[in-house]
Amino acid sequence: MSAASPAAPLTRRAVLRTAFTAAVLAGTAAALAPVLRARRPRQTVTPAPLAEEETYRGRHIAVDVAGVRIDGRPLHVMRRADGSYLSGINHFESYSTPLEVARAAVDELGTAQLAFAAPHHG
């Protein structure tokens, strides 16, 4: 019963509306592109840490891919955004390498031992 209505003639107003909508969408995409690109995780190439071992003030320090250990006990080391390191023993000062962090921890610990790794809370 209902007949298909003929397509509306293409008017100047419809053409301008379509062009304006396309321009707004393009402008929005151009404005959001840097924001969306910045949210993607950056792929950085970080060299694998070399295995280092030394005895410092009578304590055995080992730094390898497994982490930093003092006398076989793990030292919690964190990497800062600027590339330096800090530890749970002295988290007020940054060091340029994990080995330097371990030496500073030995200085701070004195004769005390690190606790064995506590379970992570999740």
N, CA and C atoms as an extended XYZ file, in Angstrom:
366
Properties=species:S:1:pos:R:3:atomname:S:1:resname:S:1:resid:I:1 pbc="F F F"
N         0.813       -1.172        0.000 N   MET     1
C         0.000        0.000        0.000 CA  MET     1
C         0.865        1.246        0.000 C   MET     1
N         1.958        1.193        0.713 N   SER     2
C         2.813        2.368        0.704 CA  SER     2
C         3.782        2.269       -0.456 C   SER     2
N         3.820        3.278       -1.186 N   ALA     3
C         4.723        3.323       -2.332 CA  ALA     3
C         6.034        3.917       -1.863 C   ALA     3
N         7.084        3.459       -2.443 N   ALA     4
C         8.397        3.998       -2.085 CA  ALA     4
C         8.449        5.441       -2.505 C   ALA     4
N         8.831        6.292       -1.548 N   SER     5
C         8.889        7.707       -1.883 CA  SER     5
C        10.126        7.964       -2.724 C   SER     5
N         9.987        8.785       -3.695 N   PRO     6
C        11.139        9.075       -4.543 CA  PRO     6
C        12.225        9.771       -3.732 C   PRO     6
N        13.457        9.571       -4.117 N   ALA     7
C        14.581       10.187       -3.413 CA  ALA     7
C        14.469       11.694       -3.508 C   ALA     7
N        14.781       12.338       -2.381 N   ALA     8
C        14.709       13.797       -2.356 CA  ALA     8
C        15.773       14.354       -3.288 C   ALA     8
N        15.438       15.410       -3.973 N   PRO     9
C        16.438       15.988       -4.870 CA  PRO     9
C        17.621       16.526       -4.072 C   PRO     9
N        18.783       16.451       -4.646 N   LEU    10
C        20.010       16.911       -4.009 CA  LEU    10
C        20.013       18.434       -4.023 C   LEU    10
N        19.916       19.019       -2.843 N   THR    11
C        19.863       20.481       -2.752 CA  THR    11
C        21.220       21.019       -2.300 C   THR    11
N        21.371       22.283       -2.457 N   ARG    12
C        22.606       22.943       -2.037 CA  ARG    12
C        22.786       22.778       -0.529 C   ARG    12
N        21.706       22.859        0.223 N   ARG    13
C        21.756       22.717        1.680 CA  ARG    13
C        22.256       21.323        2.071 C   ARG    13
N        21.787       20.272        1.418 N   ALA    14
C        22.208       18.901        1.716 CA  ALA    14
C        23.690       18.712        1.396 C   ALA    14
N        24.135       19.272        0.292 N   VAL    15
C        25.552       19.160       -0.076 CA  VAL    15
C        26.421       19.864        0.955 C   VAL    15
N        26.031       21.070        1.367 N   LEU    16
C        26.815       21.811        2.362 CA  LEU    16
C        26.812       21.108        3.717 C   LEU    16
N        25.665       20.548        4.111 N   ARG    17
C        25.571       19.831        5.378 CA  ARG    17
C        26.508       18.618        5.364 C   ARG    17
N        26.521       17.878        4.266 N   THR    18
C        27.399       16.712        4.140 CA  THR    18
C        28.868       17.134        4.167 C   THR    18
N        29.216       18.190        3.482 N   ALA    19
C        30.598       18.677        3.469 CA  ALA    19
C        31.025       19.155        4.855 C   ALA    19
N        30.127       19.859        5.554 N   PHE    20
C        30.428       20.351        6.901 CA  PHE    20
C        30.630       19.176        7.863 C   PHE    20
N        29.771       18.171        7.782 N   THR    21
C        29.895       16.990        8.651 CA  THR    21
C        31.213       16.274        8.392 C   THR    21
N        31.578       16.121        7.120 N   ALA    22
C        32.845       15.467        6.784 CA  ALA    22
C        34.033       16.273        7.318 C   ALA    22
N        33.953       17.594        7.240 N   ALA    23
C        35.034       18.445        7.736 CA  ALA    23
C        35.162       18.341        9.258 C   ALA    23
N        34.035       18.308        9.960 N   VAL    24
C        34.068       18.177       11.424 CA  VAL    24
C        34.669       16.835       11.823 C   VAL    24
N        34.271       15.768       11.151 N   LEU    25
C        34.819       14.448       11.458 CA  LEU    25
C        36.320       14.388       11.183 C   LEU    25
N        36.753       14.966       10.080 N   ALA    26
C        38.181       14.969        9.750 CA  ALA    26
C        38.974       15.786       10.769 C   ALA    26
N        38.425       16.933       11.165 N   GLY    27
C        39.101       17.776       12.158 CA  GLY    27
C        39.193       17.091       13.512 C   GLY    27
N        38.124       16.409       13.909 N   THR    28
C        38.135       15.684       15.176 CA  THR    28
C        39.151       14.550       15.138 C   THR    28
N        39.194       13.825       14.049 N   ALA    29
C        40.164       12.733       13.918 CA  ALA    29
C        41.598       13.269       13.978 C   ALA    29
N        41.836       14.403       13.314 N   ALA    30
C        43.178       14.991       13.328 CA  ALA    30
C        43.557       15.466       14.728 C   ALA    30
N        42.592       15.983       15.481 N   ALA    31
C        42.874       16.456       16.833 CA  ALA    31
C        43.103       15.300       17.805 C   ALA    31
N        42.389       14.206       17.619 N   LEU    32
C        42.499       13.083       18.538 CA  LEU    32
C        43.656       12.140       18.209 C   LEU    32
N        44.166       12.193       17.008 N   ALA    33
C        45.226       11.264       16.607 CA  ALA    33
C        46.435       11.299       17.540 C   ALA    33
N        46.986       12.473       17.894 N   PRO    34
C        48.145       12.470       18.801 CA  PRO    34
C        47.806       11.909       20.185 C   PRO    34
N        46.601       12.171       20.654 N   VAL    35
C        46.200       11.674       21.970 CA  VAL    35
C        46.121       10.150       21.944 C   VAL    35
N        45.483        9.616       20.925 N   LEU    36
C        45.351        8.165       20.828 CA  LEU    36
C        46.694        7.481       20.575 C   LEU    36
N        47.560        8.131       19.825 N   ARG    37
C        48.888        7.578       19.565 CA  ARG    37
C        49.718        7.553       20.851 C   ARG    37
N        49.554        8.569       21.694 N   ALA    38
C        50.320        8.639       22.938 CA  ALA    38
C        49.865        7.582       23.935 C   ALA    38
N        48.637        7.107       23.836 N   ARG    39
C        48.124        6.111       24.772 CA  ARG    39
C        48.645        4.719       24.464 C   ARG    39
N        49.105        4.493       23.230 N   ARG    40
C        49.635        3.183       22.872 CA  ARG    40
C        50.934        2.944       23.619 C   ARG    40
N        51.169        1.741       24.095 N   PRO    41
C        52.450        1.485       24.768 CA  PRO    41
C        53.603        1.621       23.777 C   PRO    41
N        54.631        2.301       24.225 N   ARG    42
C        55.795        2.495       23.368 CA  ARG    42
C        56.658        1.259       23.400 C   ARG    42
N        57.200        0.946       22.279 N   GLN    43
C        58.107       -0.186       22.220 CA  GLN    43
C        59.519        0.349       22.358 C   GLN    43
N        60.121        0.047       23.482 N   THR    44
C        61.484        0.498       23.707 CA  THR    44
C        62.400       -0.716       23.711 C   THR    44
N        63.568       -0.497       23.241 N   VAL    45
C        64.552       -1.568       23.225 CA  VAL    45
C        65.491       -1.326       24.395 C   VAL    45
N        65.410       -2.205       25.381 N   THR    46
C        66.259       -2.100       26.547 CA  THR    46
C        67.217       -3.278       26.533 C   THR    46
N        68.492       -3.007       26.605 N   PRO    47
C        69.428       -4.128       26.593 CA  PRO    47
C        69.239       -5.000       27.832 C   PRO    47
N        69.399       -6.282       27.666 N   ALA    48
C        69.283       -7.205       28.794 CA  ALA    48
C        70.406       -6.921       29.779 C   ALA    48
N        70.080       -6.890       31.057 N   PRO    49
C        71.136       -6.621       32.026 CA  PRO    49
C        72.163       -7.743       32.041 C   PRO    49
N        73.384       -7.353       32.135 N   LEU    50
C        74.461       -8.337       32.184 CA  LEU    50
C        74.537       -8.923       33.584 C   LEU    50
N        74.921      -10.154       33.664 N   ALA    51
C        75.085      -10.797       34.964 CA  ALA    51
C        76.342      -10.222       35.608 C   ALA    51
N        76.184       -9.729       36.818 N   GLU    52
C        77.312       -9.173       37.556 CA  GLU    52
C        77.325       -9.789       38.942 C   GLU    52
N        78.480      -10.118       39.405 N   GLU    53
C        78.643      -10.629       40.764 CA  GLU    53
C        79.870       -9.981       41.368 C   GLU    53
N        79.768       -9.698       42.653 N   GLU    54
C        80.928       -9.160       43.351 CA  GLU    54
C        80.739       -9.356       44.845 C   GLU    54
N        81.811       -9.239       45.552 N   THR    55
C        81.763       -9.239       47.008 CA  THR    55
C        82.030       -7.808       47.435 C   THR    55
N        81.096       -7.254       48.181 N   TYR    56
C        81.201       -5.866       48.626 CA  TYR    56
C        81.021       -5.867       50.141 C   TYR    56
N        82.034       -5.426       50.847 N   ARG    57
C        82.024       -5.381       52.307 CA  ARG    57
C        81.652       -6.730       52.923 C   ARG    57
N        82.173       -7.781       52.313 N   GLY    58
C        81.954       -9.126       52.826 CA  GLY    58
C        80.617       -9.744       52.446 C   GLY    58
N        79.820       -9.056       51.641 N   ARG    59
C        78.503       -9.567       51.233 CA  ARG    59
C        78.555       -9.921       49.754 C   ARG    59
N        77.924      -11.028       49.378 N   HIS    60
C        77.891      -11.450       47.981 CA  HIS    60
C        76.712      -10.782       47.291 C   HIS    60
N        77.002      -10.004       46.240 N   ILE    61
C        75.968       -9.311       45.460 CA  ILE    61
C        75.915       -9.961       44.088 C   ILE    61
N        74.706      -10.298       43.639 N   ALA    62
C        74.506      -10.864       42.303 CA  ALA    62
C        73.393      -10.082       41.610 C   ALA    62
N        73.689       -9.631       40.390 N   VAL    63
C        72.705       -8.922       39.568 CA  VAL    63
C        72.614       -9.674       38.254 C   VAL    63
N        71.431      -10.186       37.949 N   ASP    64
C        71.224      -10.890       36.675 CA  ASP    64
C        69.766      -10.727       36.262 C   ASP    64
N        69.354      -11.488       35.263 N   VAL    65
C        67.981      -11.356       34.758 CA  VAL    65
C        66.950      -11.727       35.810 C   VAL    65
N        67.332      -12.515       36.810 N   ALA    66
C        66.409      -12.898       37.875 CA  ALA    66
C        66.207      -11.769       38.878 C   ALA    66
N        67.085      -10.783       38.895 N   GLY    67
C        66.964       -9.667       39.825 CA  GLY    67
C        68.261       -9.409       40.557 C   GLY    67
N        68.135       -8.756       41.697 N   VAL    68
C        69.288       -8.400       42.517 CA  VAL    68
C        69.194       -9.210       43.809 C   VAL    68
N        70.295       -9.855       44.162 N   ARG    69
C        70.323      -10.638       45.387 CA  ARG    69
C        71.547      -10.249       46.211 C   ARG    69
N        71.347      -10.211       47.514 N   ILE    70
C        72.439       -9.983       48.457 CA  ILE    70
C        72.509      -11.219       49.338 C   ILE    70
N        73.609      -11.915       49.297 N   ASP    71
C        73.791      -13.178       50.022 CA  ASP    71
C        72.669      -14.161       49.692 C   ASP    71
N        72.243      -14.174       48.446 N   GLY    72
C        71.224      -15.113       47.995 CA  GLY    72
C        69.791      -14.693       48.282 C   GLY    72
N        69.610      -13.580       48.952 N   ARG    73
C        68.260      -13.102       49.286 CA  ARG    73
C        67.882      -11.959       48.349 C   ARG    73
N        66.662      -11.955       47.839 N   PRO    74
C        66.281      -10.941       46.849 CA  PRO    74
C        66.154       -9.539       47.453 C   PRO    74
N        66.662       -8.571       46.715 N   LEU    75
C        66.509       -7.157       47.061 CA  LEU    75
C        65.489       -6.577       46.094 C   LEU    75
N        64.435       -5.996       46.619 N   HIS    76
C        63.405       -5.408       45.754 CA  HIS    76
C        63.953       -4.119       45.145 C   HIS    76
N        64.114       -4.123       43.822 N   VAL    77
C        64.655       -2.981       43.088 CA  VAL    77
C        63.601       -2.494       42.116 C   VAL    77
N        63.433       -1.195       42.036 N   MET    78
C        62.455       -0.597       41.130 CA  MET    78
C        63.161        0.333       40.159 C   MET    78
N        62.706        0.336       38.934 N   ARG    79
C        63.270        1.235       37.925 CA  ARG    79
C        62.381        2.460       37.829 C   ARG    79
N        62.996        3.634       37.876 N   ARG    80
C        62.248        4.890       37.781 CA  ARG    80
C        62.078        5.283       36.324 C   ARG    80
N        61.202        6.230       36.082 N   ALA    81
C        60.919        6.675       34.718 CA  ALA    81
C        62.153        7.283       34.051 C   ALA    81
N        63.048        7.863       34.828 N   ASP    82
C        64.238        8.480       34.233 CA  ASP    82
C        65.354        7.467       33.967 C   ASP    82
N        65.103        6.174       34.255 N   GLY    83
C        66.087        5.146       33.985 CA  GLY    83
C        66.958        4.799       35.176 C   GLY    83
N        66.848        5.539       36.261 N   SER    84
C        67.637        5.219       37.448 CA  SER    84
C        66.904        4.152       38.273 C   SER    84
N        67.541        3.678       39.325 N   TYR    85
C        66.999        2.600       40.150 CA  TYR    85
C        66.928        3.031       41.606 C   TYR    85
N        65.997        2.430       42.330 N   LEU    86
C        65.928        2.602       43.773 CA  LEU    86
C        65.488        1.285       44.390 C   LEU    86
N        65.685        1.151       45.690 N   SER    87
C        65.333       -0.108       46.350 CA  SER    87
C        64.430        0.161       47.535 C   SER    87
N        63.887       -0.919       48.072 N   GLY    88
C        63.052       -0.809       49.254 CA  GLY    88
C        63.855       -0.464       50.496 C   GLY    88
N        65.154       -0.702       50.469 N   ILE    89
C        66.013       -0.376       51.607 CA  ILE    89
C        66.237        1.127       51.689 C   ILE    89
N        66.540        1.743       50.552 N   ASN    90
C        66.757        3.188       50.510 CA  ASN    90
C        65.991        3.734       49.318 C   ASN    90
N        64.728        4.074       49.536 N   HIS    91
C        63.901        4.542       48.428 CA  HIS    91
C        63.887        6.064       48.299 C   HIS    91
N        64.807        6.734       48.991 N   PHE    92
C        64.889        8.183       48.891 CA  PHE    92
C        65.995        8.639       47.948 C   PHE    92
N        66.836        7.713       47.522 N   GLU    93
C        67.962        8.060       46.661 CA  GLU    93
C        67.985        7.141       45.444 C   GLU    93
N        68.260        7.706       44.284 N   SER    94
C        68.313        6.930       43.046 CA  SER    94
C        69.764        6.628       42.681 C   SER    94
N        69.937        5.505       41.985 N   TYR    95
C        71.264        5.081       41.549 CA  TYR    95
C        71.196        4.724       40.073 C   TYR    95
N        72.317        4.839       39.391 N   SER    96
C        72.303        4.642       37.943 CA  SER    96
C        72.281        3.180       37.521 C   SER    96
N        72.713        2.249       38.376 N   THR    97
C        72.713        0.829       38.017 CA  THR    97
C        72.176       -0.002       39.186 C   THR    97
N        71.683       -1.199       38.896 N   PRO    98
C        71.238       -2.075       39.980 CA  PRO    98
C        72.382       -2.463       40.928 C   PRO    98
N        73.597       -2.557       40.408 N   LEU    99
C        74.738       -2.887       41.259 CA  LEU    99
C        74.991       -1.782       42.283 C   LEU    99
N        74.860       -0.534       41.859 N   GLU   100
C        75.024        0.583       42.797 CA  GLU   100
C        73.931        0.565       43.862 C   GLU   100
N        72.709        0.190       43.482 N   VAL   101
C        71.609        0.077       44.443 CA  VAL   101
C        71.949       -0.995       45.477 C   VAL   101
N        72.480       -2.118       45.009 N   ALA   102
C        72.822       -3.212       45.926 CA  ALA   102
C        73.927       -2.792       46.887 C   ALA   102
N        74.922       -2.080       46.395 N   ARG   103
C        75.997       -1.602       47.280 CA  ARG   103
C        75.445       -0.663       48.346 C   ARG   103
N        74.559        0.246       47.940 N   ALA   104
C        73.958        1.168       48.900 CA  ALA   104
C        73.115        0.408       49.924 C   ALA   104
N        72.432       -0.654       49.481 N   ALA   105
C        71.641       -1.464       50.410 CA  ALA   105
C        72.548       -2.165       51.418 C   ALA   105
N        73.695       -2.661       50.956 N   VAL   106
C        74.653       -3.298       51.868 CA  VAL   106
C        75.134       -2.277       52.891 C   VAL   106
N        75.439       -1.064       52.445 N   ASP   107
C        75.862       -0.011       53.367 CA  ASP   107
C        74.788        0.260       54.415 C   ASP   107
N        73.547        0.292       53.978 N   GLU   108
C        72.420        0.585       54.875 CA  GLU   108
C        72.133       -0.586       55.820 C   GLU   108
N        72.242       -1.813       55.312 N   LEU   109
C        71.931       -2.986       56.130 CA  LEU   109
C        72.958       -3.242       57.231 C   LEU   109
N        74.191       -2.925       56.952 N   GLY   110
C        75.243       -3.247       57.923 CA  GLY   110
C        75.380       -4.753       58.046 C   GLY   110
N        75.197       -5.288       59.258 N   THR   111
C        75.314       -6.737       59.460 CA  THR   111
C        73.967       -7.450       59.368 C   THR   111
N        72.886       -6.720       59.242 N   ALA   112
C        71.550       -7.327       59.155 CA  ALA   112
C        71.387       -8.041       57.815 C   ALA   112
N        70.502       -9.024       57.785 N   GLN   113
C        70.201       -9.756       56.567 CA  GLN   113
C        68.884       -9.266       55.989 C   GLN   113
N        68.750       -9.400       54.680 N   LEU   114
C        67.461       -9.142       54.054 CA  LEU   114
C        66.503      -10.261       54.429 C   LEU   114
N        65.232       -9.939       54.512 N   ALA   115
C        64.223      -10.972       54.732 CA  ALA   115
C        64.054      -11.757       53.425 C   ALA   115
N        63.621      -13.013       53.546 N   PHE   116
C        63.298      -13.747       52.339 CA  PHE   116
C        62.083      -13.103       51.703 C   PHE   116
N        61.896      -13.357       50.429 N   ALA   117
C        60.826      -12.699       49.674 CA  ALA   117
C        59.471      -12.927       50.338 C   ALA   117
N        58.789      -11.845       50.574 N   ALA   118
C        57.429      -11.925       51.112 CA  ALA   118
C        56.471      -12.255       49.985 C   ALA   118
N        55.380      -12.918       50.289 N   PRO   119
C        54.418      -13.203       49.214 CA  PRO   119
C        53.837      -11.912       48.675 C   PRO   119
N        53.613      -11.870       47.377 N   HIS   120
C        53.036      -10.678       46.759 CA  HIS   120
C        51.555      -10.622       47.077 C   HIS   120
N        51.097       -9.444       47.319 N   HIS   121
C        49.655       -9.290       47.527 CA  HIS   121
C        49.041       -8.918       46.194 C   HIS   121
N        47.925       -9.444       45.909 N   GLY   122
C        47.396       -9.257       44.574 CA  GLY   122
C        46.029       -8.795       44.563 C   GLY   122
